[in-house]
CSV table of C-alpha atoms in Angstrom, one decimal:
chain,number,residue,atom,x,y,z
A,1,UNK,CA,3.8,6.1,-3.6
A,2,UNK,CA,3.1,3.5,-0.9
A,3,UNK,CA,3.4,4.9,2.6
A,4,UNK,CA,6.3,3.4,4.6
A,5,UNK,CA,4.4,2.6,7.8
A,6,UNK,CA,6.6,3.3,10.9
A,7,UNK,CA,4.5,1.3,13.3
A,8,UNK,CA,6.5,-1.5,14.7
A,9,UNK,CA,9.7,-0.4,12.9
A,10,UNK,CA,12.8,0.6,14.8
A,11,UNK,CA,14.4,4.0,14.1
A,12,UNK,CA,18.0,4.9,15.3
A,13,UNK,CA,18.4,8.6,15.8
A,14,UNK,CA,21.7,10.4,16.6
A,15,UNK,CA,21.7,13.7,18.4
A,16,UNK,CA,18.4,12.6,20.1
A,17,UNK,CA,18.4,15.1,23.0
A,18,UNK,CA,18.9,18.2,20.9
A,19,UNK,CA,16.0,20.5,19.9
A,20,UNK,CA,15.4,18.7,16.6
A,21,UNK,CA,16.1,15.3,18.1
A,22,UNK,CA,13.6,15.6,20.9
A,23,UNK,CA,10.8,16.8,18.6
A,24,UNK,CA,11.5,14.2,16.0
A,25,UNK,CA,11.7,11.3,18.5
A,26,UNK,CA,8.3,12.4,19.9
A,27,UNK,CA,6.7,12.4,16.4
A,28,UNK,CA,8.2,9.1,15.4
A,29,UNK,CA,7.0,7.5,18.6
A,30,UNK,CA,3.5,8.9,18.0
A,31,UNK,CA,3.5,6.9,14.8
A,32,UNK,CA,4.3,3.7,16.6
A,33,UNK,CA,8.0,3.5,15.9
A,34,UNK,CA,10.5,2.0,18.3
A,35,UNK,CA,13.4,4.3,19.1
A,36,UNK,CA,17.1,3.7,19.6
A,37,UNK,CA,18.2,7.1,21.0
A,38,UNK,CA,21.8,7.8,20.4
A,39,UNK,CA,23.4,10.9,22.1
A,40,UNK,CA,26.7,12.0,23.6
A,41,UNK,CA,24.8,12.4,26.9
A,42,UNK,CA,23.9,8.8,27.8
A,43,UNK,CA,22.0,9.7,30.9
A,44,UNK,CA,19.9,12.3,29.0
A,45,UNK,CA,19.2,9.8,26.3
A,46,UNK,CA,17.9,7.2,28.8
A,47,UNK,CA,15.7,9.8,30.5
A,48,UNK,CA,14.3,10.7,27.1
A,49,UNK,CA,13.6,7.0,26.5
A,50,UNK,CA,11.8,6.6,29.8
A,51,UNK,CA,9.6,9.6,28.9
A,52,UNK,CA,8.7,8.0,25.5
A,53,UNK,CA,7.5,4.7,27.0
A,54,UNK,CA,10.5,2.9,28.4
A,55,UNK,CA,12.6,-0.1,27.4
A,56,UNK,CA,10.2,-2.0,25.2
A,57,UNK,CA,9.7,0.9,22.8
A,58,UNK,CA,12.6,3.3,23.4
A,59,UNK,CA,16.1,2.9,24.8
A,60,UNK,CA,19.0,5.3,25.1
A,61,UNK,CA,22.7,4.8,24.3
A,62,UNK,CA,25.7,7.1,24.9
A,63,UNK,CA,27.4,7.6,21.6
A,64,UNK,CA,29.8,10.0,20.1
A,65,UNK,CA,29.4,10.3,16.3
A,66,UNK,CA,33.2,10.8,16.1
A,67,UNK,CA,33.6,7.2,17.3
A,68,UNK,CA,32.9,4.6,14.6
A,69,UNK,CA,33.4,1.6,16.9
A,70,UNK,CA,31.0,3.1,19.5
A,71,UNK,CA,28.4,3.7,16.8
A,72,UNK,CA,28.7,0.1,15.5
A,73,UNK,CA,28.3,-1.3,19.0
A,74,UNK,CA,25.2,0.9,19.7
A,75,UNK,CA,23.6,-0.1,16.3
A,76,UNK,CA,24.3,-3.8,17.0
A,77,UNK,CA,22.8,-3.6,20.5
A,78,UNK,CA,19.8,-1.6,19.2
A,79,UNK,CA,19.1,-4.2,16.5
A,80,UNK,CA,19.4,-7.0,19.0
A,81,UNK,CA,17.3,-5.2,21.6
A,82,UNK,CA,14.4,-4.4,19.3
A,83,UNK,CA,14.9,-7.4,16.9
A,84,UNK,CA,15.4,-5.1,13.9
A,85,UNK,CA,16.7,-1.8,12.7
A,86,UNK,CA,14.7,-0.2,9.8
A,87,UNK,CA,15.6,3.5,9.7
A,88,UNK,CA,18.7,5.4,10.8
A,89,UNK,CA,18.5,9.2,11.1
A,90,UNK,CA,21.9,11.0,11.3
A,91,UNK,CA,20.8,14.1,13.2
A,92,UNK,CA,23.8,15.2,15.3
A,93,UNK,CA,25.1,18.5,14.3
A,94,UNK,CA,26.9,21.7,15.5
A,95,UNK,CA,27.7,25.2,14.0
A,96,UNK,CA,30.1,28.0,14.3
A,97,UNK,CA,30.0,31.7,13.5
A,98,UNK,CA,33.5,32.8,12.3
A,99,UNK,CA,35.3,33.6,9.1
A,100,UNK,CA,38.0,31.3,7.5
A,101,UNK,CA,40.8,33.9,8.2
A,102,UNK,CA,40.4,33.9,12.0
A,103,UNK,CA,38.5,30.7,13.0
A,104,UNK,CA,40.2,28.4,15.4
A,105,UNK,CA,41.2,25.4,13.3
A,106,UNK,CA,40.0,23.0,15.9
A,107,UNK,CA,36.5,24.7,15.8
A,108,UNK,CA,36.4,24.3,12.0
A,109,UNK,CA,37.5,20.7,12.1
A,110,UNK,CA,35.1,19.8,14.9
A,111,UNK,CA,32.1,20.9,12.7
A,112,UNK,CA,33.3,18.8,9.8
A,113,UNK,CA,34.0,15.8,11.9
A,114,UNK,CA,30.6,15.9,13.6
A,115,UNK,CA,28.3,17.2,10.7
A,116,UNK,CA,29.9,15.3,7.8
A,117,UNK,CA,32.1,12.5,9.0
A,118,UNK,CA,29.6,11.8,11.7
A,119,UNK,CA,26.9,11.1,9.1
A,120,UNK,CA,29.3,8.8,7.3
A,121,UNK,CA,30.1,6.9,10.5
A,122,UNK,CA,26.4,6.7,11.4
A,123,UNK,CA,25.5,5.3,8.0
A,124,UNK,CA,28.4,2.9,8.0
A,125,UNK,CA,27.4,1.5,11.4
A,126,UNK,CA,23.7,1.3,10.6
A,127,UNK,CA,23.9,-0.1,7.0
A,128,UNK,CA,24.3,-3.8,7.7
A,129,UNK,CA,21.2,-3.7,9.9
A,130,UNK,CA,19.2,-1.4,7.5
A,131,UNK,CA,20.1,-3.6,4.6
A,132,UNK,CA,18.7,-6.7,6.3
A,133,UNK,CA,15.3,-4.9,6.5
A,134,UNK,CA,15.6,-3.1,3.1
A,135,UNK,CA,15.2,0.1,5.1
A,136,UNK,CA,16.0,3.8,4.9
A,137,UNK,CA,18.9,6.1,5.8
A,138,UNK,CA,18.2,9.8,6.3
A,139,UNK,CA,20.8,12.6,7.0
A,140,UNK,CA,19.7,15.9,8.4
A,141,UNK,CA,21.4,18.4,6.1
A,142,UNK,CA,20.1,22.0,5.7
A,143,UNK,CA,19.2,24.7,3.2
A,144,UNK,CA,22.8,25.7,3.8
A,145,UNK,CA,23.7,22.9,1.4
A,146,UNK,CA,22.3,25.2,-1.4
A,147,UNK,CA,22.5,28.7,0.1
A,148,UNK,CA,26.1,29.3,1.2
A,149,UNK,CA,26.4,32.1,3.8
A,150,UNK,CA,29.6,33.8,5.0
A,151,UNK,CA,31.0,33.1,8.5
A,152,UNK,CA,29.7,29.5,8.3
A,153,UNK,CA,32.3,27.9,6.0
A,154,UNK,CA,32.5,24.7,8.0
A,155,UNK,CA,28.7,24.4,8.4
A,156,UNK,CA,27.9,25.0,4.7
A,157,UNK,CA,30.7,22.8,3.5
A,158,UNK,CA,29.5,20.0,5.8
A,159,UNK,CA,25.9,20.3,4.8
A,160,UNK,CA,26.7,20.4,1.1
A,161,UNK,CA,28.9,17.4,1.6
A,162,UNK,CA,26.1,15.5,3.4
A,163,UNK,CA,23.8,16.2,0.4
A,164,UNK,CA,26.4,14.9,-2.0
A,165,UNK,CA,27.2,11.9,0.2
A,166,UNK,CA,23.5,10.9,0.3
A,167,UNK,CA,23.2,11.2,-3.5
A,168,UNK,CA,26.3,9.0,-4.0
A,169,UNK,CA,25.3,6.4,-1.4
A,170,UNK,CA,21.8,6.1,-2.9
A,171,UNK,CA,23.4,4.8,-6.1
A,172,UNK,CA,25.5,2.3,-4.2
A,173,UNK,CA,22.6,0.7,-2.2
A,174,UNK,CA,19.5,0.9,-4.4
A,175,UNK,CA,20.0,-2.6,-5.7
A,176,UNK,CA,19.8,-3.7,-2.0
A,177,UNK,CA,16.4,-2.1,-1.6
A,178,UNK,CA,17.8,0.5,0.8
A,179,UNK,CA,16.6,4.1,0.4
A,180,UNK,CA,18.7,7.1,1.2
A,181,UNK,CA,17.6,10.7,1.7
A,182,UNK,CA,18.8,14.1,2.9
A,183,UNK,CA,16.6,16.6,4.7
A,184,UNK,CA,17.1,20.4,4.0
A,185,UNK,CA,15.1,22.6,6.4
A,186,UNK,CA,15.5,26.3,6.5
A,187,UNK,CA,15.9,28.2,9.8
A,188,UNK,CA,13.8,26.9,12.7
A,189,UNK,CA,13.9,27.4,16.5
A,190,UNK,CA,16.3,25.1,18.4
A,191,UNK,CA,18.9,25.7,21.1
A,192,UNK,CA,21.5,25.8,18.3
A,193,UNK,CA,19.6,28.6,16.5
A,194,UNK,CA,19.2,30.4,19.8
A,195,UNK,CA,23.0,30.4,20.0
A,196,UNK,CA,23.3,31.8,16.4
A,197,UNK,CA,20.8,34.6,17.0
A,198,UNK,CA,22.4,35.5,20.4
A,199,UNK,CA,25.9,35.6,19.0
A,200,UNK,CA,26.9,39.1,17.9
A,201,UNK,CA,28.2,38.0,14.5
A,202,UNK,CA,25.2,35.8,14.0
A,203,UNK,CA,22.8,38.5,14.9
A,204,UNK,CA,24.5,41.0,12.6
A,205,UNK,CA,24.4,38.6,9.7
A,206,UNK,CA,20.9,37.2,10.1
A,207,UNK,CA,19.1,40.0,11.9
A,208,UNK,CA,17.7,37.7,14.5
A,209,UNK,CA,15.9,35.6,11.9
A,210,UNK,CA,12.6,37.2,12.8
A,211,UNK,CA,11.5,38.5,9.4
A,212,UNK,CA,12.3,38.7,5.7
A,213,UNK,CA,14.3,36.2,3.7
A,214,UNK,CA,15.8,34.5,6.7
A,215,UNK,CA,12.7,34.2,8.9
A,216,UNK,CA,12.3,31.0,10.8
A,217,UNK,CA,9.6,28.5,10.2
A,218,UNK,CA,7.9,26.6,13.1
A,219,UNK,CA,9.7,23.5,14.4
A,220,UNK,CA,6.4,21.6,14.0
A,221,UNK,CA,6.5,22.3,10.2
A,222,UNK,CA,10.1,21.0,10.0
A,223,UNK,CA,9.2,17.8,11.9
A,224,UNK,CA,6.1,17.2,9.8
A,225,UNK,CA,8.2,17.5,6.7
A,226,UNK,CA,10.9,15.1,7.9
A,227,UNK,CA,8.4,12.5,9.1
A,228,UNK,CA,6.6,12.7,5.8
A,229,UNK,CA,9.9,12.3,4.0
A,230,UNK,CA,10.7,9.1,6.0
A,231,UNK,CA,7.2,7.7,5.3
A,232,UNK,CA,7.8,8.3,1.6
A,233,UNK,CA,11.5,7.2,1.8
A,234,UNK,CA,12.2,10.4,0.0
A,235,UNK,CA,15.5,11.1,-1.8
A,236,UNK,CA,15.3,14.7,-0.6
A,237,UNK,CA,13.1,16.6,1.9
A,238,UNK,CA,12.9,20.4,1.6
A,239,UNK,CA,11.1,22.4,4.4
A,240,UNK,CA,9.2,24.5,3.6
A,241,UNK,CA,8.3,22.9,0.3
A,242,UNK,CA,8.0,26.5,-1.2
A,243,UNK,CA,11.8,26.5,-1.3
A,244,UNK,CA,12.0,23.4,-3.5
A,245,UNK,CA,12.7,25.4,-6.6
A,246,UNK,CA,15.6,27.1,-4.8
A,247,UNK,CA,16.9,23.7,-3.7
A,248,UNK,CA,16.6,22.4,-7.3
A,249,UNK,CA,18.5,25.2,-8.9
A,250,UNK,CA,21.1,26.5,-6.4
A,251,UNK,CA,23.3,27.9,-9.1
A,252,UNK,CA,20.5,29.9,-10.6
A,253,UNK,CA,19.3,31.6,-7.4
A,254,UNK,CA,22.5,31.9,-5.5
A,255,UNK,CA,23.7,35.2,-7.0
A,256,UNK,CA,20.3,36.8,-6.2
A,257,UNK,CA,20.2,35.4,-2.6
A,258,UNK,CA,23.7,36.6,-2.0
A,259,UNK,CA,23.0,40.1,-3.3
A,260,UNK,CA,19.7,40.5,-1.3
A,261,UNK,CA,20.5,38.5,1.8
A,262,UNK,CA,24.2,39.3,2.4
A,263,UNK,CA,24.8,43.0,1.7
A,264,UNK,CA,28.5,44.0,1.9
A,265,UNK,CA,28.1,46.2,4.9
A,266,UNK,CA,26.2,43.5,6.8
A,267,UNK,CA,28.9,41.0,6.1
A,268,UNK,CA,31.7,43.4,7.1
A,269,UNK,CA,29.9,44.2,10.4
A,270,UNK,CA,29.4,40.5,11.2
A,271,UNK,CA,33.1,39.9,10.4
A,272,UNK,CA,34.1,42.5,12.9
A,273,UNK,CA,32.0,40.9,15.6
A,274,UNK,CA,33.0,37.3,15.1
A,275,UNK,CA,34.9,35.3,17.7
A,276,UNK,CA,37.9,33.1,16.6
A,277,UNK,CA,36.5,30.2,18.8
A,278,UNK,CA,33.3,30.2,16.8
A,279,UNK,CA,31.2,31.6,19.6
A,280,UNK,CA,31.6,34.5,22.1
A,281,UNK,CA,29.9,32.8,25.0
A,282,UNK,CA,32.2,30.1,26.5
A,283,UNK,CA,29.2,28.1,27.5
A,284,UNK,CA,27.9,28.1,24.0
A,285,UNK,CA,31.3,27.1,22.7
A,286,UNK,CA,31.3,24.2,25.1
A,287,UNK,CA,27.8,23.1,24.1
A,288,UNK,CA,28.7,23.0,20.4
A,289,UNK,CA,31.5,20.5,21.1
A,290,UNK,CA,28.8,18.0,22.1
A,291,UNK,CA,27.2,17.6,18.7
A,292,UNK,CA,23.4,18.1,19.5
A,293,UNK,CA,21.0,20.7,18.0
């Protein structure tokens, strides 16, 4: 497959100041890409742009992925500023750690609105510009699209929905020369994952993600996989690639993963520790309303 050279192309990235967003922006800039950095925190996005080389190669916009009109304006301005828009990466995302029976409905709906509807809005806003360049759309999903853990109903539903959305959209735009992909990394260290491991329910469920089935992979490995996926205009990116078989056959492996990874006593303990707001720490709860990883 011919490599999709990023040098001189423009990439729009939502959730740009989160842990994944910062690392991905750095990697894309290293490959010569121009960056439209879209984040809820406009000031942080502009500071990030300055660090990456300033206005000619990177510029920040304050954008809420729950606001379609705002996204459309930002994408239009980015395309005008850089002269083109070739790739859009929907990277904004949040999480909660609470069961269906007790989760605050607003916390559940916020995850769906940012993680799933936010991808739809990002793609809708970017598509006219991406189509003009016969470019590529990528959504950051998760291995949670295939492995459905308890206490993360909103998260797993949103990530599985993103996967399905990308598969459907790919069929709609392939005649336009537009590629569509979804990225499915396993656990990796970001501020969001720090919140999960620090939360009593999250720690009880995942054991700190330091070993065994749920052990984290290095952030650098995740970024390398995502960038490689963009350069291949891949339909699906799985990180690490050793989990590709699991991703390809979720129905086959799910019963085994659930039996080994989510033992009844572990789930019950996590249920007892979960907060109805989605997080015990009010500061963490506030941070996850912002939509960055």
